[in-house]
Short mmCIF file of N, CA, C and O in Angstrom, two decimals:
data_model
loop_
_atom_site.label_atom_id
_atom_site.label_comp_id
_atom_site.label_asym_id
_atom_site.label_seq_id
_atom_site.Cartn_x
_atom_site.Cartn_y
_atom_site.Cartn_z
N MET A 22 0.85 -1.18 0.00
CA MET A 22 0.00 0.00 0.00
C MET A 22 0.89 1.24 0.00
O MET A 22 1.78 1.38 0.80
N SER A 23 0.66 2.14 -0.91
CA SER A 23 1.48 3.34 -0.98
C SER A 23 0.66 4.56 -0.60
O SER A 23 -0.55 4.60 -0.78
N ARG A 24 1.33 5.55 -0.06
CA ARG A 24 0.67 6.79 0.34
C ARG A 24 0.60 7.72 -0.86
O ARG A 24 1.49 7.70 -1.71
N PRO A 25 -0.45 8.53 -0.95
CA PRO A 25 -0.54 9.47 -2.05
C PRO A 25 0.64 10.44 -2.04
O PRO A 25 1.05 10.92 -1.00
N GLY A 26 1.19 10.71 -3.21
CA GLY A 26 2.27 11.67 -3.34
C GLY A 26 3.64 11.11 -3.00
O GLY A 26 4.63 11.79 -3.11
N ARG A 27 3.70 9.87 -2.59
CA ARG A 27 4.99 9.28 -2.23
C ARG A 27 5.66 8.74 -3.48
O ARG A 27 5.05 8.06 -4.28
N ASP A 28 6.93 9.03 -3.63
CA ASP A 28 7.69 8.54 -4.77
C ASP A 28 8.28 7.18 -4.40
O ASP A 28 9.16 7.10 -3.56
N ASP A 29 7.74 6.12 -4.99
CA ASP A 29 8.19 4.78 -4.65
C ASP A 29 9.35 4.31 -5.50
O ASP A 29 9.68 3.13 -5.50
N SER A 30 9.97 5.20 -6.24
CA SER A 30 11.08 4.82 -7.10
C SER A 30 12.40 5.25 -6.48
O SER A 30 12.85 6.37 -6.67
N PRO A 31 13.04 4.35 -5.72
CA PRO A 31 14.31 4.74 -5.12
C PRO A 31 15.40 5.03 -6.15
O PRO A 31 16.31 5.80 -5.90
N ASP A 32 15.29 4.44 -7.34
CA ASP A 32 16.26 4.70 -8.40
C ASP A 32 16.25 6.17 -8.80
O ASP A 32 17.29 6.78 -9.01
N ARG A 33 15.05 6.75 -8.88
CA ARG A 33 14.93 8.16 -9.26
C ARG A 33 15.56 9.04 -8.19
O ARG A 33 16.30 9.98 -8.50
N LEU A 34 15.28 8.75 -6.92
CA LEU A 34 15.84 9.56 -5.83
C LEU A 34 17.36 9.45 -5.81
O LEU A 34 18.05 10.43 -5.55
N TYR A 35 17.88 8.27 -6.10
CA TYR A 35 19.33 8.07 -6.15
C TYR A 35 19.94 8.92 -7.26
O TYR A 35 20.98 9.54 -7.09
N THR A 36 19.26 8.97 -8.38
CA THR A 36 19.73 9.75 -9.52
C THR A 36 19.65 11.25 -9.25
O THR A 36 20.57 12.00 -9.55
N VAL A 37 18.55 11.68 -8.65
CA VAL A 37 18.33 13.10 -8.36
C VAL A 37 19.43 13.63 -7.45
O VAL A 37 19.92 14.74 -7.63
N THR A 38 19.85 12.84 -6.47
CA THR A 38 20.85 13.29 -5.50
C THR A 38 22.27 12.87 -5.87
O THR A 38 23.19 13.07 -5.08
N GLN A 39 22.43 12.26 -7.02
CA GLN A 39 23.73 11.76 -7.48
C GLN A 39 24.34 10.79 -6.48
O GLN A 39 25.53 10.82 -6.22
N GLY A 40 23.48 9.95 -5.90
CA GLY A 40 23.94 8.90 -5.00
C GLY A 40 24.09 9.30 -3.56
O GLY A 40 24.38 8.46 -2.71
N ARG A 41 23.87 10.55 -3.23
CA ARG A 41 24.01 10.99 -1.83
C ARG A 41 22.73 10.69 -1.06
O ARG A 41 21.64 10.84 -1.60
N SER A 42 22.89 10.29 0.18
CA SER A 42 21.71 9.98 0.98
C SER A 42 21.50 10.98 2.11
O SER A 42 20.46 10.97 2.76
N ARG A 43 22.50 11.83 2.36
CA ARG A 43 22.38 12.82 3.43
C ARG A 43 23.02 14.13 2.99
O ARG A 43 23.98 14.13 2.24
N SER A 44 22.46 15.22 3.51
CA SER A 44 23.09 16.52 3.27
C SER A 44 24.25 16.67 4.25
O SER A 44 24.37 15.92 5.21
N ALA A 45 25.07 17.63 4.01
CA ALA A 45 26.24 17.87 4.87
C ALA A 45 25.79 18.15 6.31
O ALA A 45 24.70 18.67 6.54
N SER A 46 26.65 17.81 7.25
CA SER A 46 26.29 18.00 8.66
C SER A 46 26.18 19.48 9.04
O SER A 46 25.46 19.83 9.97
N ASP A 47 26.85 20.35 8.31
CA ASP A 47 26.78 21.79 8.61
C ASP A 47 25.75 22.51 7.73
O ASP A 47 25.87 23.71 7.50
N THR A 48 24.75 21.79 7.26
CA THR A 48 23.74 22.37 6.38
C THR A 48 22.98 23.50 7.09
O THR A 48 22.66 23.39 8.27
N PRO A 49 22.73 24.59 6.39
CA PRO A 49 21.99 25.69 7.00
C PRO A 49 20.47 25.48 6.98
O PRO A 49 19.73 26.36 7.38
N PHE A 50 20.03 24.33 6.51
CA PHE A 50 18.60 24.11 6.30
C PHE A 50 18.00 23.20 7.38
O PHE A 50 18.52 22.14 7.67
N ASP A 51 16.89 23.66 7.96
CA ASP A 51 16.05 22.79 8.75
C ASP A 51 14.63 22.95 8.19
O ASP A 51 14.45 23.60 7.16
N LEU A 52 13.64 22.36 8.81
CA LEU A 52 12.30 22.35 8.23
C LEU A 52 11.70 23.74 8.01
O LEU A 52 10.96 23.96 7.06
N VAL A 53 12.02 24.67 8.89
CA VAL A 53 11.38 25.99 8.81
C VAL A 53 12.27 27.06 8.22
O VAL A 53 11.88 28.23 8.16
N THR A 54 13.46 26.70 7.78
CA THR A 54 14.34 27.68 7.14
C THR A 54 13.67 28.22 5.90
O THR A 54 13.10 27.47 5.10
N LEU A 55 13.72 29.52 5.73
CA LEU A 55 13.15 30.15 4.54
C LEU A 55 14.21 30.18 3.45
O LEU A 55 15.34 30.62 3.69
N VAL A 56 13.84 29.73 2.28
CA VAL A 56 14.75 29.67 1.15
C VAL A 56 14.32 30.72 0.13
O VAL A 56 13.13 30.84 -0.17
N VAL A 57 15.29 31.47 -0.38
CA VAL A 57 15.00 32.52 -1.36
C VAL A 57 15.94 32.33 -2.55
O VAL A 57 17.15 32.21 -2.39
N ALA A 58 15.37 32.30 -3.74
CA ALA A 58 16.16 32.18 -4.96
C ALA A 58 16.96 33.45 -5.19
O ALA A 58 16.46 34.56 -4.99
N GLU A 59 18.20 33.29 -5.61
CA GLU A 59 19.07 34.43 -5.90
C GLU A 59 19.23 34.64 -7.41
O GLU A 59 19.88 35.59 -7.82
N CYS A 60 18.68 33.72 -8.20
CA CYS A 60 18.78 33.84 -9.65
C CYS A 60 17.62 33.08 -10.30
O CYS A 60 16.85 32.40 -9.61
N GLU A 61 17.53 33.20 -11.59
CA GLU A 61 16.53 32.48 -12.37
C GLU A 61 17.09 31.12 -12.80
O GLU A 61 18.31 30.96 -12.90
N PRO A 62 16.22 30.15 -13.08
CA PRO A 62 16.72 28.87 -13.62
C PRO A 62 17.41 29.10 -14.97
O PRO A 62 17.06 30.00 -15.72
N THR A 63 18.41 28.28 -15.25
CA THR A 63 19.13 28.38 -16.52
C THR A 63 18.95 27.11 -17.32
O THR A 63 18.57 26.07 -16.79
N ARG A 64 19.26 27.19 -18.60
CA ARG A 64 19.16 26.02 -19.47
C ARG A 64 20.15 24.96 -19.02
O ARG A 64 21.25 25.26 -18.58
N GLY A 65 19.72 23.72 -19.13
CA GLY A 65 20.59 22.61 -18.79
C GLY A 65 20.62 22.27 -17.31
O GLY A 65 21.28 21.34 -16.89
N MET A 66 19.91 23.04 -16.52
CA MET A 66 19.87 22.81 -15.07
C MET A 66 18.97 21.61 -14.78
O MET A 66 17.99 21.37 -15.49
N GLN A 67 19.30 20.87 -13.75
CA GLN A 67 18.48 19.73 -13.32
C GLN A 67 17.05 20.22 -13.07
O GLN A 67 16.85 21.29 -12.51
N SER A 68 16.06 19.46 -13.49
CA SER A 68 14.67 19.90 -13.42
C SER A 68 14.24 20.22 -11.99
O SER A 68 13.49 21.18 -11.76
N GLU A 69 14.70 19.46 -11.01
CA GLU A 69 14.35 19.72 -9.62
C GLU A 69 14.95 21.04 -9.14
O GLU A 69 14.30 21.79 -8.42
N HIS A 70 16.17 21.32 -9.57
CA HIS A 70 16.80 22.61 -9.21
C HIS A 70 16.01 23.76 -9.83
O HIS A 70 15.78 24.78 -9.17
N SER A 71 15.61 23.62 -11.06
CA SER A 71 14.80 24.66 -11.71
C SER A 71 13.49 24.88 -10.98
O SER A 71 13.07 26.02 -10.76
N ALA A 72 12.85 23.78 -10.58
CA ALA A 72 11.58 23.88 -9.86
C ALA A 72 11.77 24.58 -8.52
O ALA A 72 10.95 25.42 -8.13
N ILE A 73 12.85 24.29 -7.84
CA ILE A 73 13.13 24.95 -6.56
C ILE A 73 13.32 26.44 -6.77
O ILE A 73 12.77 27.25 -6.01
N LEU A 74 14.07 26.83 -7.78
CA LEU A 74 14.29 28.25 -8.03
C LEU A 74 12.99 28.98 -8.37
O LEU A 74 12.80 30.13 -7.97
N ARG A 75 12.10 28.32 -9.08
CA ARG A 75 10.80 28.93 -9.38
C ARG A 75 9.94 29.06 -8.12
O ARG A 75 9.28 30.07 -7.91
N LEU A 76 9.97 28.02 -7.28
CA LEU A 76 9.16 28.01 -6.05
C LEU A 76 9.64 29.03 -5.03
O LEU A 76 8.85 29.52 -4.22
N THR A 77 10.91 29.33 -5.04
CA THR A 77 11.49 30.15 -3.97
C THR A 77 11.77 31.59 -4.40
O THR A 77 12.62 32.25 -3.81
N GLN A 78 11.04 32.07 -5.39
CA GLN A 78 11.21 33.47 -5.76
C GLN A 78 10.75 34.37 -4.61
O GLN A 78 11.26 35.46 -4.44
N ALA A 79 9.81 33.89 -3.83
CA ALA A 79 9.43 34.53 -2.56
C ALA A 79 9.91 33.58 -1.46
O ALA A 79 10.03 32.37 -1.70
N PRO A 80 10.21 34.08 -0.28
CA PRO A 80 10.69 33.19 0.79
C PRO A 80 9.73 32.03 1.04
O PRO A 80 8.53 32.23 1.21
N THR A 81 10.27 30.82 1.01
CA THR A 81 9.48 29.61 1.15
C THR A 81 10.20 28.66 2.10
O THR A 81 11.40 28.46 1.98
N ALA A 82 9.46 28.05 3.01
CA ALA A 82 10.04 27.12 3.97
C ALA A 82 10.47 25.83 3.27
O ALA A 82 9.85 25.40 2.29
N VAL A 83 11.51 25.22 3.80
CA VAL A 83 12.03 23.96 3.25
C VAL A 83 10.93 22.91 3.16
O VAL A 83 10.80 22.21 2.16
N VAL A 84 10.13 22.80 4.20
CA VAL A 84 9.07 21.79 4.22
C VAL A 84 8.04 22.05 3.11
O VAL A 84 7.50 21.11 2.52
N GLU A 85 7.79 23.32 2.79
CA GLU A 85 6.86 23.64 1.71
C GLU A 85 7.45 23.27 0.35
O GLU A 85 6.74 22.78 -0.52
N VAL A 86 8.73 23.51 0.18
CA VAL A 86 9.41 23.14 -1.07
C VAL A 86 9.32 21.63 -1.26
O VAL A 86 8.98 21.15 -2.35
N ALA A 87 9.59 20.88 -0.21
CA ALA A 87 9.53 19.41 -0.29
C ALA A 87 8.12 18.95 -0.65
O ALA A 87 7.94 18.05 -1.48
N ALA A 88 7.12 19.57 -0.05
CA ALA A 88 5.74 19.19 -0.34
C ALA A 88 5.36 19.48 -1.79
O ALA A 88 4.73 18.67 -2.46
N GLU A 89 5.77 20.65 -2.28
CA GLU A 89 5.47 21.01 -3.67
C GLU A 89 6.16 20.09 -4.66
O GLU A 89 5.60 19.74 -5.70
N LEU A 90 7.39 19.70 -4.35
CA LEU A 90 8.14 18.82 -5.25
C LEU A 90 7.74 17.36 -5.09
O LEU A 90 8.14 16.51 -5.90
N ARG A 91 6.99 17.08 -4.02
CA ARG A 91 6.61 15.70 -3.69
C ARG A 91 7.84 14.81 -3.51
O ARG A 91 7.92 13.70 -4.01
N LEU A 92 8.82 15.37 -2.79
CA LEU A 92 10.05 14.67 -2.47
C LEU A 92 10.22 14.64 -0.97
O LEU A 92 9.74 15.53 -0.27
N PRO A 93 10.91 13.62 -0.45
CA PRO A 93 11.20 13.62 0.99
C PRO A 93 12.04 14.84 1.37
O PRO A 93 12.82 15.35 0.56
N VAL A 94 11.88 15.29 2.59
CA VAL A 94 12.61 16.47 3.06
C VAL A 94 14.12 16.24 2.98
O VAL A 94 14.87 17.14 2.62
N SER A 95 14.57 15.03 3.28
CA SER A 95 16.01 14.75 3.24
C SER A 95 16.57 14.94 1.83
O SER A 95 17.66 15.49 1.66
N ILE A 96 15.83 14.53 0.83
CA ILE A 96 16.26 14.69 -0.56
C ILE A 96 16.23 16.17 -0.93
O ILE A 96 17.15 16.69 -1.58
N THR A 97 15.19 16.87 -0.50
CA THR A 97 15.07 18.30 -0.77
C THR A 97 16.23 19.06 -0.16
O THR A 97 16.78 19.97 -0.79
N LYS A 98 16.65 18.69 1.04
CA LYS A 98 17.78 19.36 1.69
C LYS A 98 19.07 19.17 0.88
O LYS A 98 19.88 20.09 0.76
N ILE A 99 19.26 17.99 0.31
CA ILE A 99 20.45 17.74 -0.52
C ILE A 99 20.44 18.66 -1.73
O ILE A 99 21.45 19.29 -2.07
N LEU A 100 19.29 18.77 -2.37
CA LEU A 100 19.17 19.64 -3.55
C LEU A 100 19.39 21.11 -3.16
O LEU A 100 20.06 21.85 -3.88
N LEU A 101 18.84 21.50 -2.02
CA LEU A 101 19.03 22.88 -1.56
C LEU A 101 20.49 23.16 -1.22
O LEU A 101 20.99 24.26 -1.50
N CYS A 102 21.18 22.19 -0.65
CA CYS A 102 22.61 22.37 -0.36
C CYS A 102 23.41 22.58 -1.64
O CYS A 102 24.33 23.40 -1.67
N ASP A 103 23.05 21.84 -2.69
CA ASP A 103 23.72 22.03 -3.99
C ASP A 103 23.53 23.47 -4.48
O ASP A 103 24.47 24.12 -4.92
N LEU A 104 22.28 23.93 -4.43
CA LEU A 104 21.98 25.28 -4.91
C LEU A 104 22.63 26.34 -4.02
O LEU A 104 23.10 27.37 -4.51
N HIS A 105 22.65 26.10 -2.73
CA HIS A 105 23.27 27.04 -1.79
C HIS A 105 24.78 27.14 -2.05
O HIS A 105 25.35 28.24 -2.05
N ALA A 106 25.42 26.00 -2.27
CA ALA A 106 26.87 25.99 -2.54
C ALA A 106 27.19 26.74 -3.83
O ALA A 106 28.25 27.35 -3.95
N ALA A 107 26.27 26.71 -4.79
CA ALA A 107 26.48 27.41 -6.06
C ALA A 107 26.06 28.88 -5.98
O ALA A 107 26.18 29.61 -6.97
N GLY A 108 25.53 29.31 -4.84
CA GLY A 108 25.10 30.69 -4.68
C GLY A 108 23.78 31.00 -5.35
O GLY A 108 23.46 32.17 -5.58
N ARG A 109 23.01 29.99 -5.65
CA ARG A 109 21.74 30.20 -6.35
C ARG A 109 20.56 30.42 -5.40
O ARG A 109 19.52 30.92 -5.81
N VAL A 110 20.69 30.00 -4.14
CA VAL A 110 19.66 30.26 -3.13
C VAL A 110 20.33 30.74 -1.86
O VAL A 110 21.51 30.47 -1.62
N SER A 111 19.57 31.44 -1.06
CA SER A 111 20.06 31.83 0.27
C SER A 111 19.10 31.28 1.31
O SER A 111 17.92 31.05 1.03
N ALA A 112 19.64 31.06 2.50
CA ALA A 112 18.85 30.52 3.60
C ALA A 112 18.65 31.61 4.63
O ALA A 112 19.60 32.28 5.03
N ARG A 113 17.42 31.77 5.03
CA ARG A 113 17.09 32.75 6.06
C ARG A 113 16.28 32.05 7.14
O ARG A 113 15.25 31.45 6.85
N HIS A 114 16.76 32.15 8.34
CA HIS A 114 16.02 31.54 9.43
C HIS A 114 14.92 32.48 9.87
O HIS A 114 15.12 33.71 9.90
N PRO A 115 13.75 31.94 10.21
CA PRO A 115 12.63 32.81 10.60
C PRO A 115 13.00 33.64 11.82
O PRO A 115 13.75 33.21 12.69
N TYR A 116 12.45 34.84 11.86
CA TYR A 116 12.69 35.74 12.98
C TYR A 116 12.00 35.18 14.21
O TYR A 116 10.83 34.82 14.17
N THR A 117 12.72 35.09 15.30
CA THR A 117 12.13 34.67 16.56
C THR A 117 12.14 35.86 17.50
O THR A 117 13.17 36.49 17.73
N ALA A 118 10.98 36.16 18.00
CA ALA A 118 10.86 37.31 18.90
C ALA A 118 11.61 37.04 20.19
O ALA A 118 11.64 35.92 20.69
N ALA A 119 12.21 38.09 20.71
CA ALA A 119 12.92 37.96 21.98
C ALA A 119 11.93 37.72 23.11
O ALA A 119 10.84 38.30 23.14
N VAL A 120 12.28 36.83 24.00
CA VAL A 120 11.43 36.54 25.15
C VAL A 120 11.59 37.68 26.15
O VAL A 120 12.71 38.01 26.54
N PRO A 121 10.46 38.27 26.57
CA PRO A 121 10.57 39.38 27.50
C PRO A 121 11.13 38.92 28.86
O PRO A 121 10.99 37.77 29.25
N ASP A 122 11.72 39.86 29.55
CA ASP A 122 12.28 39.60 30.86
C ASP A 122 11.17 39.19 31.83
O ASP A 122 10.15 39.89 31.94
N PRO A 123 11.31 38.07 32.54
CA PRO A 123 10.26 37.62 33.47
C PRO A 123 9.95 38.64 34.56
O PRO A 123 8.81 38.74 35.01
N ASP A 124 10.95 39.42 34.98
CA ASP A 124 10.70 40.44 36.01
C ASP A 124 9.74 41.51 35.49
O ASP A 124 8.86 41.97 36.22
N ILE A 125 9.90 41.90 34.23
CA ILE A 125 9.01 42.91 33.65
C ILE A 125 7.60 42.34 33.55
O ILE A 125 6.62 43.03 33.86
N LEU A 126 7.48 41.09 33.13
CA LEU A 126 6.15 40.47 33.05
C LEU A 126 5.49 40.41 34.42
O LEU A 126 4.29 40.63 34.56
N GLU A 127 6.28 40.09 35.44
CA GLU A 127 5.75 40.05 36.81
C GLU A 127 5.26 41.42 37.24
O GLU A 127 4.19 41.56 37.85
N GLN A 128 6.01 42.49 36.92
CA GLN A 128 5.60 43.84 37.27
C GLN A 128 4.32 44.24 36.55
O GLN A 128 3.44 44.88 37.14
N VAL A 129 4.19 43.84 35.30
CA VAL A 129 2.96 44.14 34.54
C VAL A 129 1.78 43.41 35.18
O VAL A 129 0.70 43.98 35.35
N LEU A 130 1.99 42.15 35.56
CA LEU A 130 0.93 41.37 36.18
C LEU A 130 0.49 42.01 37.49
O LEU A 130 -0.71 42.13 37.78
N VAL A 131 1.44 42.43 38.30
CA VAL A 131 1.13 43.10 39.57
C VAL A 131 0.37 44.39 39.30
O VAL A 131 -0.64 44.70 39.98
N GLY A 132 0.81 45.15 38.33
CA GLY A 132 0.12 46.39 37.97
C GLY A 132 -1.30 46.15 37.52
O GLY A 132 -2.22 46.89 37.89
N LEU A 133 -1.53 45.11 36.74
CA LEU A 133 -2.89 44.78 36.29
C LEU A 133 -3.76 44.37 37.45
O LEU A 133 -4.96 44.70 37.50
N ARG A 134 -3.21 43.61 38.36
CA ARG A 134 -4.00 43.19 39.53
C ARG A 134 -4.37 44.38 40.40
O ARG A 134 -5.41 44.37 41.07
N ASN A 135 -3.52 45.38 40.45
CA ASN A 135 -3.78 46.57 41.27
C ASN A 135 -4.85 47.47 40.67
O ASN A 135 -5.34 48.37 41.34
N LEU A 136 -5.21 47.26 39.42
CA LEU A 136 -6.25 48.09 38.81
C LEU A 136 -7.55 47.70 39.39
O LEU A 136 -8.53 47.83 39.57
#
């Protein structure tokens, strides 16, 4: 039984990644990393690379790219690492808001209770 959208052809995945099964350990990509294309697709480029460049003209999360390509996230990360090494995409981590100081929150809570 196969799941919808799952690529059951391991030969294709092997070919797409040129035999690699993992991205580099220092990869800048995790599931929520935003990927932005730095150039347009060019002739002769691997079809998956071209698709990634088209998908990431606006910031797009790695997990969204994988879903659109219908590829496992691990394979998508390998492809993104190739494009990143060539300077064709950039990785931007989502902005995380600074956690407020607990003492300030406590003072606000006390102030609200005093109202």
